[in-house]
Short mmCIF file of C-alpha atoms in Angstrom, two decimals:
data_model
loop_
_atom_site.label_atom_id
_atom_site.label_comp_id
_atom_site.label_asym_id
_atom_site.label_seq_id
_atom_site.Cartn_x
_atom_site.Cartn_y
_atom_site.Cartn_z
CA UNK A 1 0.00 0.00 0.00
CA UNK A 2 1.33 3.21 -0.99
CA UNK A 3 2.53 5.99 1.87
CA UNK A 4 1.20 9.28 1.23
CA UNK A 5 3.77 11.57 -0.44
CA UNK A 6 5.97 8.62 -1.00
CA UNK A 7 6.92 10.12 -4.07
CA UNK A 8 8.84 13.20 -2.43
CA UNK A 9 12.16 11.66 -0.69
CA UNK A 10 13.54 14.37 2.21
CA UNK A 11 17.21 14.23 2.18
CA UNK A 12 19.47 15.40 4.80
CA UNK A 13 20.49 18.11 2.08
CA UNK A 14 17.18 18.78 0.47
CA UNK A 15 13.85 17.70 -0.96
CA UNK A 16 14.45 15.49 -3.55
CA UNK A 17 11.69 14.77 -6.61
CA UNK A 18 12.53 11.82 -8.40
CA UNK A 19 10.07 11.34 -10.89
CA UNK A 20 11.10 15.11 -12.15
CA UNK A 21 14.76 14.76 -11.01
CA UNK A 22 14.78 18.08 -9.17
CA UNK A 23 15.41 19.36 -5.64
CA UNK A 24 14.11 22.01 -3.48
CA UNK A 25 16.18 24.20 -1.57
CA UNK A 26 19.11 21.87 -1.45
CA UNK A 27 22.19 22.43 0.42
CA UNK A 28 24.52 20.72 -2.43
CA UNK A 29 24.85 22.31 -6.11
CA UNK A 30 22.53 20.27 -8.27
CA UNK A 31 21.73 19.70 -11.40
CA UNK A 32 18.30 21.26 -11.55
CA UNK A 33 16.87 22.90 -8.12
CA UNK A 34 13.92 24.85 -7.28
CA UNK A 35 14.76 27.52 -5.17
CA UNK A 36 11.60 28.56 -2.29
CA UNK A 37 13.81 32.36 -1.68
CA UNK A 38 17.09 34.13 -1.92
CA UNK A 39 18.16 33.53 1.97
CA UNK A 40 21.70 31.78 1.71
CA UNK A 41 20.64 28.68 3.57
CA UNK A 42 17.68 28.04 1.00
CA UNK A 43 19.61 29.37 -2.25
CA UNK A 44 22.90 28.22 -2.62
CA UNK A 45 25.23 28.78 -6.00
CA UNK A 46 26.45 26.50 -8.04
CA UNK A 47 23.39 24.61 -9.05
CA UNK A 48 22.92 24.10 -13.33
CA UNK A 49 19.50 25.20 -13.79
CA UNK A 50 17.35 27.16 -11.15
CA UNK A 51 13.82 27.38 -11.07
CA UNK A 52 12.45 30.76 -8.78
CA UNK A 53 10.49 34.02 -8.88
CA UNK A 54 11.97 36.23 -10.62
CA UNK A 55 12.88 38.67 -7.54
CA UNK A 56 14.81 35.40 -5.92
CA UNK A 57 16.50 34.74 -9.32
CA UNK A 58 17.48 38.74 -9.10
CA UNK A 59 18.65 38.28 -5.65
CA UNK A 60 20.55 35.05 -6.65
CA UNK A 61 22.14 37.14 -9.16
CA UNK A 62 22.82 39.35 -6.74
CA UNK A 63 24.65 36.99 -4.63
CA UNK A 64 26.62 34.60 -6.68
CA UNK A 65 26.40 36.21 -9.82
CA UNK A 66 24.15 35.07 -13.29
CA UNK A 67 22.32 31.88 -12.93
CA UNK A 68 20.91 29.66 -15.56
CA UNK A 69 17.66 30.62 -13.97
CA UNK A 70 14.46 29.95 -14.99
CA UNK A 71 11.66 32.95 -13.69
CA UNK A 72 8.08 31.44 -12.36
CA UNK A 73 5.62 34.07 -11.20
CA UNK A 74 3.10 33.70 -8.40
CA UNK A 75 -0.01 31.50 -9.81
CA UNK A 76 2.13 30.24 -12.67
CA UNK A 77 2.75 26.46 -13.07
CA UNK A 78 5.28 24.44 -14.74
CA UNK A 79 5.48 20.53 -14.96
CA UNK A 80 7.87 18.11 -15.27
CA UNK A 81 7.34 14.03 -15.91
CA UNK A 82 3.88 14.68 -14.45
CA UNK A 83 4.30 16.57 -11.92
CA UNK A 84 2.55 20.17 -11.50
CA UNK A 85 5.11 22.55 -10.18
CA UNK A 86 3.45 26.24 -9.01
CA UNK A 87 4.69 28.76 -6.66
CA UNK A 88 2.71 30.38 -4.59
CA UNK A 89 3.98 33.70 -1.96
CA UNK A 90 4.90 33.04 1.70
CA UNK A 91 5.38 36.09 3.27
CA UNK A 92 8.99 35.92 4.32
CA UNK A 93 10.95 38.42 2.00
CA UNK A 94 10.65 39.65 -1.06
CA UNK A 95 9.89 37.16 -3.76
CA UNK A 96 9.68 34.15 -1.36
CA UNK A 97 7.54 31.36 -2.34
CA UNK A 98 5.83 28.55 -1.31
CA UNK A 99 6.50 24.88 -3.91
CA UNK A 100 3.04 23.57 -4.73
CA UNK A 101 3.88 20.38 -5.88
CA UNK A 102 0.76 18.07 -7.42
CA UNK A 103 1.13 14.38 -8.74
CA UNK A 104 -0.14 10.96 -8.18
CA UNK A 105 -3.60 12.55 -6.85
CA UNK A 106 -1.73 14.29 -4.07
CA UNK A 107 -1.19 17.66 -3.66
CA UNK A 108 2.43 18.99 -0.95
CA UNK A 109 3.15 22.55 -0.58
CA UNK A 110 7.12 23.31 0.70
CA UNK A 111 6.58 26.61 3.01
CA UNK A 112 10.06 27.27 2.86
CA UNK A 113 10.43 30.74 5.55
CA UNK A 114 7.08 32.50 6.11
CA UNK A 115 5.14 34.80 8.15
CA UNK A 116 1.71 35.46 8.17
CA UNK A 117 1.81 39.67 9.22
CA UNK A 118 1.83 42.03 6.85
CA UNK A 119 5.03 43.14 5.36
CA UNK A 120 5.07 45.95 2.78
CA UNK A 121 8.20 44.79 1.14
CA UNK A 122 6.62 41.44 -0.01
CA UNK A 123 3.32 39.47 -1.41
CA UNK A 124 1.31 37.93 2.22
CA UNK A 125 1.54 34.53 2.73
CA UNK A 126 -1.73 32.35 1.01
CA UNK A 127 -2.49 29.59 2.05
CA UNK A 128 -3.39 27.00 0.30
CA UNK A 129 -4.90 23.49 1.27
CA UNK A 130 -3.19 20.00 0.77
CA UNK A 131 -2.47 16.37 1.52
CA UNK A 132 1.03 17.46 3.22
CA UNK A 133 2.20 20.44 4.50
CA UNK A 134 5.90 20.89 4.54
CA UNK A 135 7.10 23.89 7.47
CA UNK A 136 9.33 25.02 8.96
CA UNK A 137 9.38 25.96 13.06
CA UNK A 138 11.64 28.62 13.91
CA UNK A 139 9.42 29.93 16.57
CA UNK A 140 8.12 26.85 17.40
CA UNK A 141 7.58 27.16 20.70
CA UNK A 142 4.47 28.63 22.75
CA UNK A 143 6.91 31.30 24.43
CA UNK A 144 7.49 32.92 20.86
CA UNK A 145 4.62 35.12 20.36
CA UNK A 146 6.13 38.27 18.63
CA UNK A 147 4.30 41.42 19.65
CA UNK A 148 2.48 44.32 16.62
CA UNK A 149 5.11 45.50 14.78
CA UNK A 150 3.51 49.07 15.25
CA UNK A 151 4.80 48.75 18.49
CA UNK A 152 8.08 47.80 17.83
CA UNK A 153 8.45 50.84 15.19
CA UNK A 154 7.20 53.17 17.79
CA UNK A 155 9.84 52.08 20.58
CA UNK A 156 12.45 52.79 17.77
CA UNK A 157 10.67 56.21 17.62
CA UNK A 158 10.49 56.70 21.00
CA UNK A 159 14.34 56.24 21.27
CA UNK A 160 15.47 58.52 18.80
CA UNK A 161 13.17 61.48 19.91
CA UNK A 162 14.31 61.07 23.61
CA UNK A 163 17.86 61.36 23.18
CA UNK A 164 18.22 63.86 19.93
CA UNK A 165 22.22 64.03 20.70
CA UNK A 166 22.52 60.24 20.03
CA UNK A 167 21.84 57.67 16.97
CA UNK A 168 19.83 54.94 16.78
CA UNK A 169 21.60 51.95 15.12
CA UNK A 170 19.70 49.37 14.45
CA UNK A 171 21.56 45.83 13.39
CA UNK A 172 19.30 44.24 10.26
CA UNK A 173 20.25 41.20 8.50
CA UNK A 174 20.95 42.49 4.57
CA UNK A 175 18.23 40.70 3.02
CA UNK A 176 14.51 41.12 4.35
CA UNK A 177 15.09 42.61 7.65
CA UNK A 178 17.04 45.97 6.92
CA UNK A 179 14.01 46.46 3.93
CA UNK A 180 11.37 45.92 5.97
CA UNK A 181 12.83 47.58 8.82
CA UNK A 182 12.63 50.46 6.91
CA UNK A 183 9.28 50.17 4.94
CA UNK A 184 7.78 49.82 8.10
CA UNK A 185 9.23 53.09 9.23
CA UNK A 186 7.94 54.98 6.35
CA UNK A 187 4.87 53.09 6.87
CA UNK A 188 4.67 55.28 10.21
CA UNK A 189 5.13 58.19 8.09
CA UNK A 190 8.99 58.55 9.10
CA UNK A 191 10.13 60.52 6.17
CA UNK A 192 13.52 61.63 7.51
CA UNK A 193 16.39 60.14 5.45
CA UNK A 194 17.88 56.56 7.20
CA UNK A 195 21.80 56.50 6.93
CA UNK A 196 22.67 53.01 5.97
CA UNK A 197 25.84 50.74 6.18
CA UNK A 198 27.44 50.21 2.48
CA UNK A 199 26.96 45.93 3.11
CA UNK A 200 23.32 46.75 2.33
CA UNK A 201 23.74 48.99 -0.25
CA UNK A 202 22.80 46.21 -2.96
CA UNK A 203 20.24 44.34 -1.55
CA UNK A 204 18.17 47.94 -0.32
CA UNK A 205 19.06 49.10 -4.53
CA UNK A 206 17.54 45.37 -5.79
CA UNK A 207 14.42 45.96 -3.51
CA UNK A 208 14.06 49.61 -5.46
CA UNK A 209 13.94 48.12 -8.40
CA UNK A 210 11.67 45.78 -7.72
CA UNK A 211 9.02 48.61 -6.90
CA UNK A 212 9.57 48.68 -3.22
CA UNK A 213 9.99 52.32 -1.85
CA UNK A 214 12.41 52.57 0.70
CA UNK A 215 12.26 56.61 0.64
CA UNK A 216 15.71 58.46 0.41
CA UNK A 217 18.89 56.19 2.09
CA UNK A 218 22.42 57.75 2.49
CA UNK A 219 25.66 56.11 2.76
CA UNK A 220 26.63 56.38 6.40
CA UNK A 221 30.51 55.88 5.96
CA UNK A 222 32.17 59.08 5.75
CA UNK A 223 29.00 61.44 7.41
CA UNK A 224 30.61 63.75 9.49
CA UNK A 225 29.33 62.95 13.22
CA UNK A 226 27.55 65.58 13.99
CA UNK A 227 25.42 65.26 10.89
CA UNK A 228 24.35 62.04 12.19
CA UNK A 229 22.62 62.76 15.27
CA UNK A 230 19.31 62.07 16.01
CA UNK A 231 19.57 59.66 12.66
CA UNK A 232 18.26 56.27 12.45
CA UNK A 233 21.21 54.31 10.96
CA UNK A 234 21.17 50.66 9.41
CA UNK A 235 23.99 47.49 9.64
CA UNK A 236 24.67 44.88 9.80
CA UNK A 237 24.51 42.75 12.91
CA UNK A 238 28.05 41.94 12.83
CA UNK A 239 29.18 45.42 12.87
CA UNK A 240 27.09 46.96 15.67
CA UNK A 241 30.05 46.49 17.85
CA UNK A 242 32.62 46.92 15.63
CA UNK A 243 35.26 49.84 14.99
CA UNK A 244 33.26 50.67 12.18
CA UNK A 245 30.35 51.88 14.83
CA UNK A 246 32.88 53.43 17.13
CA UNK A 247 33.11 56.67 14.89
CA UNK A 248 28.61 56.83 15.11
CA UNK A 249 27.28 60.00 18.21
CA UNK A 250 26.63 57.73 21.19
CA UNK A 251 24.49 55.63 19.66
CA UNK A 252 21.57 53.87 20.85
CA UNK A 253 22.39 50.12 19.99
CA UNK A 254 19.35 48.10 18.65
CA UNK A 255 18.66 44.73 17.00
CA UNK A 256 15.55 44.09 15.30
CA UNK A 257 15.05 40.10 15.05
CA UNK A 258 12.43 37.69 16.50
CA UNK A 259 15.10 36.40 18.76
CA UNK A 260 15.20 39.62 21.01
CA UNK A 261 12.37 37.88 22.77
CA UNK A 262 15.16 36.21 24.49
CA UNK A 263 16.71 38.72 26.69
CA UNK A 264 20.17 36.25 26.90
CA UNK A 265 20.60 36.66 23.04
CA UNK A 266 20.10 40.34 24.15
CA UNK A 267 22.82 40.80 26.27
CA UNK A 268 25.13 38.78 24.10
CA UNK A 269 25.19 41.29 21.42
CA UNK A 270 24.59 44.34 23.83
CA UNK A 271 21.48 45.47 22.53
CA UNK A 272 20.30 48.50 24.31
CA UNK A 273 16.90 48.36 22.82
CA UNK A 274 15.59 45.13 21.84
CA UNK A 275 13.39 44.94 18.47
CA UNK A 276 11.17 42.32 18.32
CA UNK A 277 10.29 42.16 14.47
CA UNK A 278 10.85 38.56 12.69
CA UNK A 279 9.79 37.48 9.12
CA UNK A 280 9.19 33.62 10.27
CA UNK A 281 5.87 32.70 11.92
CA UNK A 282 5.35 32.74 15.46
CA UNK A 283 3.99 29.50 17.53
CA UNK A 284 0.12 31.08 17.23
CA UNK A 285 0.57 31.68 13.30
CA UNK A 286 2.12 27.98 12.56
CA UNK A 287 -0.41 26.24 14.47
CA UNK A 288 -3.67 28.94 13.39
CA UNK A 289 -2.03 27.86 9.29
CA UNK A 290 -2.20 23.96 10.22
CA UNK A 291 -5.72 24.33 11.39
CA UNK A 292 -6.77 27.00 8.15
CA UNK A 293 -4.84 24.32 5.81
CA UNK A 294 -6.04 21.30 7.65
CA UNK A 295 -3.01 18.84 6.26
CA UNK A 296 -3.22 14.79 6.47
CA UNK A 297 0.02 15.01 7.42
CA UNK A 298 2.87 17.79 8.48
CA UNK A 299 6.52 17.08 7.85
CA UNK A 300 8.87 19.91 9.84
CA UNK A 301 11.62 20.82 8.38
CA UNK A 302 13.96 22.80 11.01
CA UNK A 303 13.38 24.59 13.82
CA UNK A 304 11.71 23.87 17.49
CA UNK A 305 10.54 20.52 15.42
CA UNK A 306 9.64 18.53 18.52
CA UNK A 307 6.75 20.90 20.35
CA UNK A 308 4.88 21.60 16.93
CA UNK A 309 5.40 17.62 15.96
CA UNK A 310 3.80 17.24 19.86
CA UNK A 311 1.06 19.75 19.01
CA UNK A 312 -0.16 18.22 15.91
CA UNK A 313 -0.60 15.10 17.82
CA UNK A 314 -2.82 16.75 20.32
CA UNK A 315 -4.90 17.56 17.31
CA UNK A 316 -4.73 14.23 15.50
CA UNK A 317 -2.71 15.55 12.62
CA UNK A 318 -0.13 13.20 11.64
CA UNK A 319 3.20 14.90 11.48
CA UNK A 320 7.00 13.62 11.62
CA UNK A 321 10.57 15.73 11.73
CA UNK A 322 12.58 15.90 8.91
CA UNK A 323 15.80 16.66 10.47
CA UNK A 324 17.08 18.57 7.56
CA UNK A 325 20.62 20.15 7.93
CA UNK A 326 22.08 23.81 6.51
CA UNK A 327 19.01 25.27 7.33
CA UNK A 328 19.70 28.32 9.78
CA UNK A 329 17.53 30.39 11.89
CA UNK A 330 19.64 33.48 12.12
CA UNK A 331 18.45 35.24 9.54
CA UNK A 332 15.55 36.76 11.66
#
């Protein structure tokens, strides 16, 4: 008797297809690999042929230079030796997608990264209903329940208007966060001009182009220091302690990730102000998508695997770990 989604075979570096020979998100150059979004432990280089969004493909680019790349929209569908192949958005940066995958009367979406707030630097999250669900569980855990990201903006506001002599710096990661760190601001109606660290120079130019308004960005190497207080500047994490910072007015150190819910990781990077703001699903969003999506079976591919494998049994939803390795959790 035949196991559902027998025909998809999780390796420890990948999803492998094989009656299409392809792989999702592997950790291994391959042959042909479809690629769920541009975050380096989900796209790698060196693969022949990549199928993406076009905005991954651009970040890919980006990244590790041209790609034999092949561009799928949102809604569109390709197949290969009878399998349907569409990609649908998941929230998590710009042009992230979710792997519809249909064959042999079964129907598995691949989450890759997603979120289910709104973001104004990518397409929401949509969910769509199937046999298995394949996600991931960064948060997965009941004590990760990220706050309004309102709130979070407005505690970055509040720090820069009560202390006009100082910066803020806040430490982004260069591809999702630092963008949506600063659409969100703008969002708020923040118009001043946000000084940014030349590593995210690029990725904040790609996002531009890709009809994302980030509102006017300076370099912030070379700004005499004066000039730069009571200016919300942008890095990244690695260099919020750094000599590069040393040179920046007194400024207010922040990190905006979903891990500042844990006050340890805090300290560790001495984060004066804390920014609670990820682009992965909290506990309540993974386990309110299981329940709008209502799966046969959930397969977990990194993360806090073991509580939301626990919780699906609670509900009488099949589910299993996949214990895939490469995939990090420090991009949020």
């Amino acid at each position: 008797m035949a196991t559902l989604g027998d025909w998809l075979h999780p390796q420890s570096d990948g999803i492998y297809i094989p009656a299409a020979d392809i792989w999702i998100d592997p950790s291994q150059p391959r042959p042909r690999a479809f690629v769920t979004h541009g975050h380096a432990d989900h796209a790698r280089g060196g693969h022949g042929e990549v199928w993406a969004t076009p905005e991954t493909l651009a970040i890919m680019a980006a990244r590790y230079g041209p790609q034999t790349g092949h561009p799928v929209g949102y809604g569109a569908t390709v197949t290969m030796a009878g399998v349907d192949i569409g990609f649908v958005p998941a929230g998590h940066v710009l042009g992230s997608a979710q792997i519809v995958l249909d064959h042999a009367g079964e129907r598995i979406v691949v989450s890759g990264d997603y979120k289910r707030r709104p973001d104004p630097t990518c397409e929401p999250f949509r969910p769509v209903r199937c046999d298995v669900f394949v996600t991931e569980a960064t948060f997965g855990l009941p004590v990760f329940r990220h706050p309004e990201t309102s709130d979070e903006i407005d505690k970055l506001l509040a720090a820069l208007r009560a202390e006009p002599e100082r910066c803020v710096l806040v430490g982004a990661y260069a591809l999702g966060k630092a963008q949506r760190v600063i659409a969100e601001l703008r969002a708020m109606g923040f118009d001043d001009p946000i000084y940014i660290h030349g590593a995210l120079q690029k990725l904040c130019d790609l996002y531009a182009e890709h009809g994302v308004d980030l509102g006017e960005l300076r370099p912030a190497t070379g700004v005499a220091r004066k000039e730069l207080q009571g200016r919300i500047i942008l890095c990244p994490p690695g260099a919020l302690n750094d000599r590069w910072s040393r040179r920046l007015p007194d400024p207010v150190t922040a990190m905006a990730s979903g891990w500042m819910r844990i006050r340890q990781r805090a300290r560790q990077r001495n984060v004066e102000l804390p920014l609670i703001l990820s682009d992965h699903a909290d506990w309540d969003e993974l386990t309110r998508t299981l329940r709008e999506i209502a799966p046969r079976e959930v397969w977990v591919t990194h993360g806090r695997e073991d509580a939301l494998v626990h919780w699906c049994a609670q509900h009488q939803i099949r589910a299993r770990a996949l214990e895939l390795s490469g995939y990090e959790d420090e991009d949020d």
